[in-house]
Coordinates of C-alpha atoms in Angstrom, one line a residue:
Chain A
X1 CA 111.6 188.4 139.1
X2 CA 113.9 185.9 136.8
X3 CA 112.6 183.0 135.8
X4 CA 115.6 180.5 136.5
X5 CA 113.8 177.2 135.9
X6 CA 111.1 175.8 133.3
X7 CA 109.6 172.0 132.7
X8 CA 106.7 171.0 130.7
X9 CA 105.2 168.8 133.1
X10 CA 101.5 167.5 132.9
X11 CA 100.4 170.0 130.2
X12 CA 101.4 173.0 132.1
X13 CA 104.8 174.4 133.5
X14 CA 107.1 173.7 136.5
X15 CA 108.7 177.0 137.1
X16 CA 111.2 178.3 139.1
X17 CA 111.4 181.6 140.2
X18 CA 114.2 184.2 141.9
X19 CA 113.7 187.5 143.3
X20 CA 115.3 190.4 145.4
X21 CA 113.3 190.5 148.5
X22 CA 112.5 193.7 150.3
X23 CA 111.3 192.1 153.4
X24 CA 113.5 189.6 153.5
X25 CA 116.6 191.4 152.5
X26 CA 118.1 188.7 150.6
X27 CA 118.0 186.9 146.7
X28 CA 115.1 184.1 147.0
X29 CA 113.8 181.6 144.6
X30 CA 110.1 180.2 144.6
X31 CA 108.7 177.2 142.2
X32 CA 105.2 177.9 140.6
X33 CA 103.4 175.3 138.9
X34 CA 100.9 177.3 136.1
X35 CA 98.9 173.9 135.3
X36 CA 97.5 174.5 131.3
X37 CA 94.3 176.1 132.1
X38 CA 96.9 179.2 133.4
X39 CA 97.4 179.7 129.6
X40 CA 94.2 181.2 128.3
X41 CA 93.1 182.7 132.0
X42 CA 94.1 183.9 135.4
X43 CA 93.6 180.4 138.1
X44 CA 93.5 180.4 142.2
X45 CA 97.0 180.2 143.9
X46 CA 97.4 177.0 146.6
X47 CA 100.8 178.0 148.5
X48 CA 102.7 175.1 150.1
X49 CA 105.1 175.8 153.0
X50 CA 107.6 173.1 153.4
X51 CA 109.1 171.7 156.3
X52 CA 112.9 171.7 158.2
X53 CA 115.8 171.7 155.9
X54 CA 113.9 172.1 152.7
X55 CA 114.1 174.8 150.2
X56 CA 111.8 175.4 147.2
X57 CA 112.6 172.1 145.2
X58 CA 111.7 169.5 147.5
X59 CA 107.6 169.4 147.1
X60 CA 107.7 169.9 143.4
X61 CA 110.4 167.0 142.8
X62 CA 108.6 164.8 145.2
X63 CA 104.9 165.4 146.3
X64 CA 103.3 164.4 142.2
X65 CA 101.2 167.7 143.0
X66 CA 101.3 168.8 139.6
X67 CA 99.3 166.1 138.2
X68 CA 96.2 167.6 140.7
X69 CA 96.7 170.9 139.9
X70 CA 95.8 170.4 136.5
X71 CA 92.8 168.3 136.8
X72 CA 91.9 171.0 139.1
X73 CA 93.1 174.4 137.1
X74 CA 95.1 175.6 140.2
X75 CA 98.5 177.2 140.4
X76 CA 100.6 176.1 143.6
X77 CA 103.7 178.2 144.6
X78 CA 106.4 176.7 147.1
X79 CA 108.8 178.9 148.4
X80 CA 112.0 178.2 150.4
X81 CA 111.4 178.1 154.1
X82 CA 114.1 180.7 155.1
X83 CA 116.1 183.9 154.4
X84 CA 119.2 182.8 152.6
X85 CA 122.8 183.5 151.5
X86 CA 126.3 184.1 153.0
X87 CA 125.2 187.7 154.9
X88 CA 121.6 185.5 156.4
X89 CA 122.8 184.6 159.9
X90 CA 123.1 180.7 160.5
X91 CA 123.2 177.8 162.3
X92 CA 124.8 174.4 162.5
X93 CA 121.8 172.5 163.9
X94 CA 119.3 171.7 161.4
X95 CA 116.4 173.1 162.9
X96 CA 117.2 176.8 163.4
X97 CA 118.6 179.4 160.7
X98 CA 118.9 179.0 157.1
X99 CA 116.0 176.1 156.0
X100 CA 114.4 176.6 159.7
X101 CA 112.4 180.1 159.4
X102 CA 109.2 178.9 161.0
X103 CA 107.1 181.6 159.0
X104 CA 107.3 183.8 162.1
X105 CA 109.1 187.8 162.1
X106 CA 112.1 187.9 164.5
X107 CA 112.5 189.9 166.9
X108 CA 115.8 188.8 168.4
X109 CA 119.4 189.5 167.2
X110 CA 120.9 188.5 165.2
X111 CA 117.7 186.9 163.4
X112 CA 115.8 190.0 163.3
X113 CA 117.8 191.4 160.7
X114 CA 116.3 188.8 157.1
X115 CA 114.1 186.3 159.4
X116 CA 110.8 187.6 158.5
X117 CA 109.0 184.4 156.6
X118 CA 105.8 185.8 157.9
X119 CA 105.5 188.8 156.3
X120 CA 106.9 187.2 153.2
X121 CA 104.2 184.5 153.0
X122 CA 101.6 187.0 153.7
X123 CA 102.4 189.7 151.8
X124 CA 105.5 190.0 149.8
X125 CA 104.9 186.3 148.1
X126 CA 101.5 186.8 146.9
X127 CA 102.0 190.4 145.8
X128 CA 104.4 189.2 143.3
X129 CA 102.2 185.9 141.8
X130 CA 99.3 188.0 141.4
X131 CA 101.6 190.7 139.7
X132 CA 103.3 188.8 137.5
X133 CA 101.7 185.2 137.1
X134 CA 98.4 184.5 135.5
X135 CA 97.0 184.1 139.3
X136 CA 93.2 185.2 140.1
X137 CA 93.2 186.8 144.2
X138 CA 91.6 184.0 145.5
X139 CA 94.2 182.2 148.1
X140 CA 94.2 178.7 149.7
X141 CA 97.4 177.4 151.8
X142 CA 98.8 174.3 153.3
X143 CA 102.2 172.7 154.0
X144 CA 104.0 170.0 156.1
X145 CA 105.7 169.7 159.1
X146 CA 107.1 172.9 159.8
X147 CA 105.6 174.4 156.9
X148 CA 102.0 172.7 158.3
X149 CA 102.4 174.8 161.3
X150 CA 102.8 178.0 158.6
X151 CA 99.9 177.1 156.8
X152 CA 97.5 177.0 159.8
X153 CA 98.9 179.9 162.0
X154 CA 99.3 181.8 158.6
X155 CA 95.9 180.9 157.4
X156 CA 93.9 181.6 161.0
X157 CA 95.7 185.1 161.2
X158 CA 94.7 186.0 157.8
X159 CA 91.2 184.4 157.7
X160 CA 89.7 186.4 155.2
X161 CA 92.9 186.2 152.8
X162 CA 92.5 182.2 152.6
X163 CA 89.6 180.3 151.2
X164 CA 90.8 177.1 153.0
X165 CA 93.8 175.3 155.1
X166 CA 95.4 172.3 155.6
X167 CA 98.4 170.2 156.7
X168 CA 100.2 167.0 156.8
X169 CA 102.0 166.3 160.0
X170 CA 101.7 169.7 161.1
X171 CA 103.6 171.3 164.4
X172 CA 100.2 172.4 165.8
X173 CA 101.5 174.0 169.1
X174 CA 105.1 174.8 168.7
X175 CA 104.7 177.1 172.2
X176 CA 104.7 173.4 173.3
X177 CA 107.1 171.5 171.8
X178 CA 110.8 171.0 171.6
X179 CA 111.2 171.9 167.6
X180 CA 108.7 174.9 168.4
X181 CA 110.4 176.3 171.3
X182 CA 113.5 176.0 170.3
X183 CA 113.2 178.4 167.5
X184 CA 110.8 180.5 169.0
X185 CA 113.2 181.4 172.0
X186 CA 115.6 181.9 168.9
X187 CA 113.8 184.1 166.7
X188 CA 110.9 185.8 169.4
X189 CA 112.9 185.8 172.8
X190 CA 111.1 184.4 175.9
X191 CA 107.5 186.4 175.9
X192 CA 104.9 183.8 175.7
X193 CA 102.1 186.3 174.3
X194 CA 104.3 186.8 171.3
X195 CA 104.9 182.9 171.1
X196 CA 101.0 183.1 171.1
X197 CA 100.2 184.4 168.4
X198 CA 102.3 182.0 166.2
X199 CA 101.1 179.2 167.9
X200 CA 97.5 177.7 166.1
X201 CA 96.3 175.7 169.2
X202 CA 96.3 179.5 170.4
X203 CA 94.9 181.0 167.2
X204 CA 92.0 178.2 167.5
X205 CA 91.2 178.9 170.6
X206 CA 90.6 182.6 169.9
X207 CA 89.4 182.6 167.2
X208 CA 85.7 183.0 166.8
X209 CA 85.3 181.3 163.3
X210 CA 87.6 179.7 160.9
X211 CA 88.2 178.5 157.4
X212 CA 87.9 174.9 156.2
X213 CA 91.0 172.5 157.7
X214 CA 91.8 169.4 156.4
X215 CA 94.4 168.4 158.5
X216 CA 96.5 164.5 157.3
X217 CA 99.3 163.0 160.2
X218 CA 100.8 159.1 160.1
X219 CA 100.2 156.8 162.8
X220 CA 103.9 155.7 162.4
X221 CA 105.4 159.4 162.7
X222 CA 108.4 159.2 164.7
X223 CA 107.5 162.7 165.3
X224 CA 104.0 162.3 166.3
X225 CA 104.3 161.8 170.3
X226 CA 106.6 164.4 171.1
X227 CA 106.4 167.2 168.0
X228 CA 103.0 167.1 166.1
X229 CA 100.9 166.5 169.2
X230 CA 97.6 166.1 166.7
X231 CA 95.3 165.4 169.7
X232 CA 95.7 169.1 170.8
X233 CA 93.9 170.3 167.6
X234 CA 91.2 167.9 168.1
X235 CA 90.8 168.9 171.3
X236 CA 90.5 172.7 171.3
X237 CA 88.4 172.4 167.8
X238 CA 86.0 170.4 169.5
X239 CA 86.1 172.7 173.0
X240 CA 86.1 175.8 170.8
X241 CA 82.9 173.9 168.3
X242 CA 85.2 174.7 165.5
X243 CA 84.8 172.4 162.1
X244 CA 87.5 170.5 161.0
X245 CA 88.5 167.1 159.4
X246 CA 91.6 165.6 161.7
X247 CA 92.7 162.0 160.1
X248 CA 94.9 159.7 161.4
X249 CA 96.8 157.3 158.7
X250 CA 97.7 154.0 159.7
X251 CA 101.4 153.2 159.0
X252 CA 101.9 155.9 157.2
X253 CA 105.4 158.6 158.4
X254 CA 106.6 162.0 158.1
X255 CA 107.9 161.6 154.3
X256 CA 107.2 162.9 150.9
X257 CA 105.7 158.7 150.4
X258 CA 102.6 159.9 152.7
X259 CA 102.8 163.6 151.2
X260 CA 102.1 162.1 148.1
X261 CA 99.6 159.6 148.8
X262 CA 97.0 162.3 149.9
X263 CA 97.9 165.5 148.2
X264 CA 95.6 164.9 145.7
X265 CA 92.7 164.8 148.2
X266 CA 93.7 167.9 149.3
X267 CA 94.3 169.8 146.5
X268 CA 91.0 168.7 145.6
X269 CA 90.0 170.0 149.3
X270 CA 91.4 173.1 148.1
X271 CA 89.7 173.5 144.4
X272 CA 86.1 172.7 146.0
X273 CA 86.9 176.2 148.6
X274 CA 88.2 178.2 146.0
X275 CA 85.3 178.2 143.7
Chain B
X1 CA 118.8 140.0 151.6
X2 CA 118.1 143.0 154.3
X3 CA 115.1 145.6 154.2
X4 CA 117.1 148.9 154.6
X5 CA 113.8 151.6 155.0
X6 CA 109.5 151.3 154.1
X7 CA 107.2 153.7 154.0
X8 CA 103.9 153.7 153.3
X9 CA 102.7 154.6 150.5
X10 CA 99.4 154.6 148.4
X11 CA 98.5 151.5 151.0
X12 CA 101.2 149.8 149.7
X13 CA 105.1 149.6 150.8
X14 CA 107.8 151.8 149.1
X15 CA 110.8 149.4 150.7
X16 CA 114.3 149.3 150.2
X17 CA 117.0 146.5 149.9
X18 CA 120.3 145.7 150.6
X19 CA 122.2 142.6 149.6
X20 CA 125.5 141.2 148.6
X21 CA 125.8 140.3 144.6
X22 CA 127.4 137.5 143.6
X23 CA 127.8 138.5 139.8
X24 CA 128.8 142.0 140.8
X25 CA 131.2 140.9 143.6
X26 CA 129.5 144.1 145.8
X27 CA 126.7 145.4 148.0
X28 CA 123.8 146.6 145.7
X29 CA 120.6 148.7 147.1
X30 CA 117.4 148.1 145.1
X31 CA 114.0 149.9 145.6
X32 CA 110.8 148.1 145.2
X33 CA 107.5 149.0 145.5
X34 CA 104.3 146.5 146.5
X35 CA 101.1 147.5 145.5
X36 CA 98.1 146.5 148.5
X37 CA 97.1 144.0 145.7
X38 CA 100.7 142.5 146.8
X39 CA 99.7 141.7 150.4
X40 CA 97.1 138.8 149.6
X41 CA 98.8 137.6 146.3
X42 CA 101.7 137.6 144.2
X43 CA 102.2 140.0 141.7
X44 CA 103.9 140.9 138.4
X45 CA 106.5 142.5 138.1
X46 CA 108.1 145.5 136.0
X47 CA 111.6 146.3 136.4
X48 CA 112.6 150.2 135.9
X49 CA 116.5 151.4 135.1
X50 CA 117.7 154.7 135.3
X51 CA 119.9 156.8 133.7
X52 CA 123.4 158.1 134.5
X53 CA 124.5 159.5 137.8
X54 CA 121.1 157.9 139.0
X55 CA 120.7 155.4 141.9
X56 CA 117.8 153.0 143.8
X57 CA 116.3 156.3 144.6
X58 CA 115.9 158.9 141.8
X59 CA 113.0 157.1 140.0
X60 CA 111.2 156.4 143.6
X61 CA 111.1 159.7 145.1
X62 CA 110.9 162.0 141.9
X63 CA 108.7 159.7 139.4
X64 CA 105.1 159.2 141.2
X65 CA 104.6 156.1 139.8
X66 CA 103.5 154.4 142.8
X67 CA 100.1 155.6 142.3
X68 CA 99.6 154.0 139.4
X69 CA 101.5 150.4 140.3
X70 CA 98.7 150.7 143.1
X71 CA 96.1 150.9 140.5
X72 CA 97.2 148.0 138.8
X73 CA 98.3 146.1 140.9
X74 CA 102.1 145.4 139.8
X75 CA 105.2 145.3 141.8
X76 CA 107.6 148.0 140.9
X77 CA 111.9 147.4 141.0
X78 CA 114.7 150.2 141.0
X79 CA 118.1 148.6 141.2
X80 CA 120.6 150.6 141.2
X81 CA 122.9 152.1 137.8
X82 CA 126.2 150.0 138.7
X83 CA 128.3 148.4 140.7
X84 CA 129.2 150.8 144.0
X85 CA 131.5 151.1 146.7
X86 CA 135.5 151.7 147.5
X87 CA 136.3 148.4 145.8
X88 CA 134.8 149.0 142.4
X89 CA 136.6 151.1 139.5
X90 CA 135.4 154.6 139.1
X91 CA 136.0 157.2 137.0
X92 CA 135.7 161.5 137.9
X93 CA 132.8 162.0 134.3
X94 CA 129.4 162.0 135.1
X95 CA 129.1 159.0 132.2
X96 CA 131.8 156.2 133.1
X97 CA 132.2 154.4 135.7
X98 CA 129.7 154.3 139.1
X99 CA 125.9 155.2 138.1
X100 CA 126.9 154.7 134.4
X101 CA 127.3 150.9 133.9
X102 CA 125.2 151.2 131.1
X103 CA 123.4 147.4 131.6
X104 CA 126.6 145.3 130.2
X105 CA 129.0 142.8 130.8
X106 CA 132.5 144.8 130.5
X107 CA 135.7 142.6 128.9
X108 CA 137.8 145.3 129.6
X109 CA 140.8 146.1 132.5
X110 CA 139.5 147.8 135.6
X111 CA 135.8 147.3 134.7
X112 CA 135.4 143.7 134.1
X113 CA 135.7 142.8 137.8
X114 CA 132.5 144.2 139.0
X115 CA 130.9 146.0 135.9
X116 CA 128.3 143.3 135.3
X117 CA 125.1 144.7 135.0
X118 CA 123.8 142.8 132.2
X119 CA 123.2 139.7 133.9
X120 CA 122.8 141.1 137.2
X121 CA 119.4 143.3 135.4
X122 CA 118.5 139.7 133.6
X123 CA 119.3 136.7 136.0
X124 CA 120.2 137.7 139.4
X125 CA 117.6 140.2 140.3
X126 CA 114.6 138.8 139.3
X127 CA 115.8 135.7 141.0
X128 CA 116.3 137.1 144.4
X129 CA 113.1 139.6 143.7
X130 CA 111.0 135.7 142.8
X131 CA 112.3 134.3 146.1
X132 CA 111.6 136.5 148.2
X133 CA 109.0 138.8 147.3
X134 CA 104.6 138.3 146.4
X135 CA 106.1 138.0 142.9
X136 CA 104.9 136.1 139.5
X137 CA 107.4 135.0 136.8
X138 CA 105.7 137.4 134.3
X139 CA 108.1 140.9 134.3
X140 CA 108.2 144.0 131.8
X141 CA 111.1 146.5 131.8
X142 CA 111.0 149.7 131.3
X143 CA 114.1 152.8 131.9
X144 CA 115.1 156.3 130.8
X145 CA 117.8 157.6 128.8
X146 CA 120.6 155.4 129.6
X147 CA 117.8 152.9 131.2
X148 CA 115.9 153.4 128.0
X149 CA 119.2 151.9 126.2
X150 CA 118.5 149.1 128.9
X151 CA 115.4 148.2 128.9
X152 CA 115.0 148.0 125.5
X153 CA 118.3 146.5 124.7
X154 CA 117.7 143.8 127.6
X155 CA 114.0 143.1 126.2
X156 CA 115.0 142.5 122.9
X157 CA 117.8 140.0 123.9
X158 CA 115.2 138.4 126.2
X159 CA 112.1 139.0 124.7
X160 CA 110.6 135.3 126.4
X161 CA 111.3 137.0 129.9
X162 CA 109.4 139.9 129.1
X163 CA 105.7 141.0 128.2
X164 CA 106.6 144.4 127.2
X165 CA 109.0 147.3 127.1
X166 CA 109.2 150.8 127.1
X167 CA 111.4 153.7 127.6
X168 CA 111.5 157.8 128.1
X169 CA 114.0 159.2 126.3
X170 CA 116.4 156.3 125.5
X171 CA 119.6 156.0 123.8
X172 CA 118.9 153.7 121.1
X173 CA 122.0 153.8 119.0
X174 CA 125.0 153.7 121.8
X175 CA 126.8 152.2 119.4
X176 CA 126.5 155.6 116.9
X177 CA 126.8 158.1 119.7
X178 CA 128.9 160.1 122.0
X179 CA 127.7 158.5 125.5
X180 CA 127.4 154.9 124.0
X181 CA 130.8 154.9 122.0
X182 CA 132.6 156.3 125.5
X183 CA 131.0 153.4 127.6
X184 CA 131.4 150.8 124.8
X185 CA 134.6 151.5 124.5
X186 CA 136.2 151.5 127.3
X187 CA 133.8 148.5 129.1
X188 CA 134.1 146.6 125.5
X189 CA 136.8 147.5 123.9
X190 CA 136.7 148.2 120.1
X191 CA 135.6 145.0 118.8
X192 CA 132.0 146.6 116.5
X193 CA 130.2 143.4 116.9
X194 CA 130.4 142.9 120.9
X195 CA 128.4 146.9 120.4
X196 CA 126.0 145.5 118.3
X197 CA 124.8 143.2 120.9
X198 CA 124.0 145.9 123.0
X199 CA 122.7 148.2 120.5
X200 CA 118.8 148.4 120.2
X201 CA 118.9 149.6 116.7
X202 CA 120.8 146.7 115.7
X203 CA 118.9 144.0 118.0
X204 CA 115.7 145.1 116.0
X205 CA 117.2 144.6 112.7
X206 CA 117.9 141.5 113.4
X207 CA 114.4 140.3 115.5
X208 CA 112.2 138.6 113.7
X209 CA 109.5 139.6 116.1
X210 CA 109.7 141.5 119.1
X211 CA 107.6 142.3 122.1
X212 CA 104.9 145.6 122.5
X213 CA 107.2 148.5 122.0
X214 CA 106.4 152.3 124.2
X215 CA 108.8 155.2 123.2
X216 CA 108.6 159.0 124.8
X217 CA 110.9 161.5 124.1
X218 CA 110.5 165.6 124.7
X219 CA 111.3 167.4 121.8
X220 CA 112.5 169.7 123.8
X221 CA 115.0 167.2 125.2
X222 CA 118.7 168.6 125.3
X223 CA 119.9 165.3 124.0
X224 CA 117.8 164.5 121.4
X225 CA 119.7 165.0 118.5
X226 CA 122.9 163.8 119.5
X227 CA 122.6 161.2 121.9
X228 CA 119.0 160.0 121.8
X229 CA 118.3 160.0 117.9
X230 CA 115.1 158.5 118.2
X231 CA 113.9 158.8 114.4
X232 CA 116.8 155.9 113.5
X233 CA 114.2 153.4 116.3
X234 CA 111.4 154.4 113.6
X235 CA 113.2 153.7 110.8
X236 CA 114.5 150.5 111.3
X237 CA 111.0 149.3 113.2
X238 CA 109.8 150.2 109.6
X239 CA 112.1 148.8 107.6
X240 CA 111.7 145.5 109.4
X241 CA 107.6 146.0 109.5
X242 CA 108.0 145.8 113.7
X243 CA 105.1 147.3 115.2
X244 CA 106.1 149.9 118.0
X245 CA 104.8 152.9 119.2
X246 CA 107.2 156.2 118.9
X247 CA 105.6 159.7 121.2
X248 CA 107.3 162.5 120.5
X249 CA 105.6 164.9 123.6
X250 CA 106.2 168.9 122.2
X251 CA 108.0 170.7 124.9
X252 CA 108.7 168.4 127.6
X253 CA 112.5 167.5 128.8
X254 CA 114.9 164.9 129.8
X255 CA 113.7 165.4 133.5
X256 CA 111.7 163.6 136.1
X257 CA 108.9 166.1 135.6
X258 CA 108.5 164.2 131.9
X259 CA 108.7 161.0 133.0
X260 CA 106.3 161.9 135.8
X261 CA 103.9 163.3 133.0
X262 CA 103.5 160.0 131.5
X263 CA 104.5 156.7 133.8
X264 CA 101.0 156.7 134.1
X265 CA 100.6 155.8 130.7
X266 CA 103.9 153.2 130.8
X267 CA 102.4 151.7 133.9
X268 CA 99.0 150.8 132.2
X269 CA 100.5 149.8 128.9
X270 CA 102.8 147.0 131.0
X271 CA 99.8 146.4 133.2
X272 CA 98.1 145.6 130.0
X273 CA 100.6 143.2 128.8
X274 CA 101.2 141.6 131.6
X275 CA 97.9 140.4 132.1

């Protein structure tokens, strides 16, 4: 693990990171923000999963996380949201191969061979912060878009690895949408009880308990209608009695401008369920 | 003048325009960004230049000062670095030509037909901003690196226009280093006293008074010793008994994650002055 990257930045360090990874099969690079309390002892991890196209600089050069993390004495890792490189199978559409991943394991050709975001989020990722960073065990998670469909599906799976989840404009039942099923035909083939357990409006409805979800989506999201579907989370949570905070923002869209605007709240979501 | 994108953002507008220059003889993009305070009054206004290579978007998307301009209650501007587009001289370096106009009037064959920015930064814009946005005559300035060398250059020259100025990492003496005697030359030509006009350190030898002064640099700034050379702004301030306020910030860079450490600080210091 190289550190490739390093920026004073609101009394601690913007890193970036690369790595050979095993599960993966392929060179990645992560960014890890170590706010200044990271300097004299070890601090909980927030990981943020990003959405289509993006890799790991987008949400430190544009969310203004950093400034939270510090007030709050939390590190926050952002890796890339793929496999990549010239020997990572592609494609030319935006929303499928390299920057596309969907945190899922393929099982299909010829995905199956570096797509496996899942076990790389779970496992792999953490294992190395808490190795080599000055990162305490304690875990929350959250992302956007794509990556808000990671966090969730990631966090309900692994309940007892996550102190706390949450979103902006998250794809909450990909089994159900065209982004979704798109790469889960891709990446899973066409059994629907494998799509299931990817899929949170699934998860939720399973699930007995769950962590604390904040979950943040615009009222002027061109995705919102056909893609996010935010009413489908409300509705199972309530059916299923589950706790959650769903709110809706008016005017706000699907960019880094309403990313930032709230991230603070929910780091701060985030430092009050990892203590 | 035509709104090219808005988004939300801290329950203000991050909006974007598009119009056609009449001093720059092009189509110029500038960001601006109105604070809620902005939709039931008019608002001051400070005016932010970038540095080289940047345009209308770097300082939107990467600073996070929209927070803060929320806060306070100020309208925030990004024009753009230079003139643009097939029509306008360019040159293949990074620091000549498009996104390195360096905020003056060039005299000199193929750049004195668009290269302009001087008066487009001090008349034009805040014109068209006045007229047609919840504006107040009262404006500070404020840039980095190559916008530091702007906004300090243009407040001195203009110091009844402007409340207060401030800069990250400027280049106060273009007229002593690399960057500066590249652009001067070639937009001036060789003629040491059309420099001097645009040259901070000699503007403050020869103020009498000047406005509230706010300097940051990193110390770990790659450019600090031979293009930023911010210890020759102390000495003259002294020399001449102007009061000013130099930050040198151990550790931090030339990047946005500097800037983004500390527009908080800029924001309240204009805010303050402006009042």
């Amino acid at each position: 693990m190289e550190r490739i990257e390093r920026h004073a930045c609101f009394g601690g360090w913007q890193d970036v990171y690369q790595h050979q990874s095993a599960v993966l099969g392929c060179e990645m690079r992560f960014a890890a923000y170590l706010p200044p309390q990271a300097q004299v002892q070890a601090c909980p991890v927030i990981y943020w999963l990003s959405g289509l196209t993006c890799n790991e600089q987008n949400f430190i050069t544009k969310a203004g996380a950093q400034q939270y993390a510090a007030a709050h004495g939390v590190i926050l890792i952002a890796p890339d949201t793929s496999p990549r490189g010239d020997k990572v199978a592609d494609d030319d559409a935006y929303d499928l191969g390299q920057g596309a991943g969907f945190y899922v394991n393929a099982l299909q050709e010829p995905w199956n061979s570096h797509y496996r975001m899942y076990d790389y989020i779970v496992s792999e990722l953490p294992t190395l912060v808490e190795a080599h960073l000055p990162a305490t065990e304690k875990r929350s998670i959250f992302g956007h878009s794509m990556g808000g469909h990671g966090a969730l599906m990631i966090g309900l799976r692994n309940a007892s690895r996550y102190c706390s989840l949450s979103a902006f404009s998250p794809i909450v039942a990909p089994s159900q949408v065209p982004w979704g099923r798109k790469a889960f035909m891709a990446y899973l083939g066409d059994d629907k009880a494998t799509w299931a357990q990817y899929d949170t409006i699934h998860l939720l409805d399973e699930a007995a308990s769950i962590p604390p979800i904040l979950v943040d989506v615009g009222t002027a999201d061109p995705f919102l209608h056909d893609q996010l579907k935010p009413s489908l989370l409300a509705d199972i949570c309530d059916k299923k009695q589950h706790k959650y905070t769903l709110r809706l923002h008016d005017g706000y869209d699907h960019s880094y401008y309403f990313i930032s605007s709230f991230v603070g709240e929910h780091i701060a979501f985030h430092a009050q369920n990892l203590k």
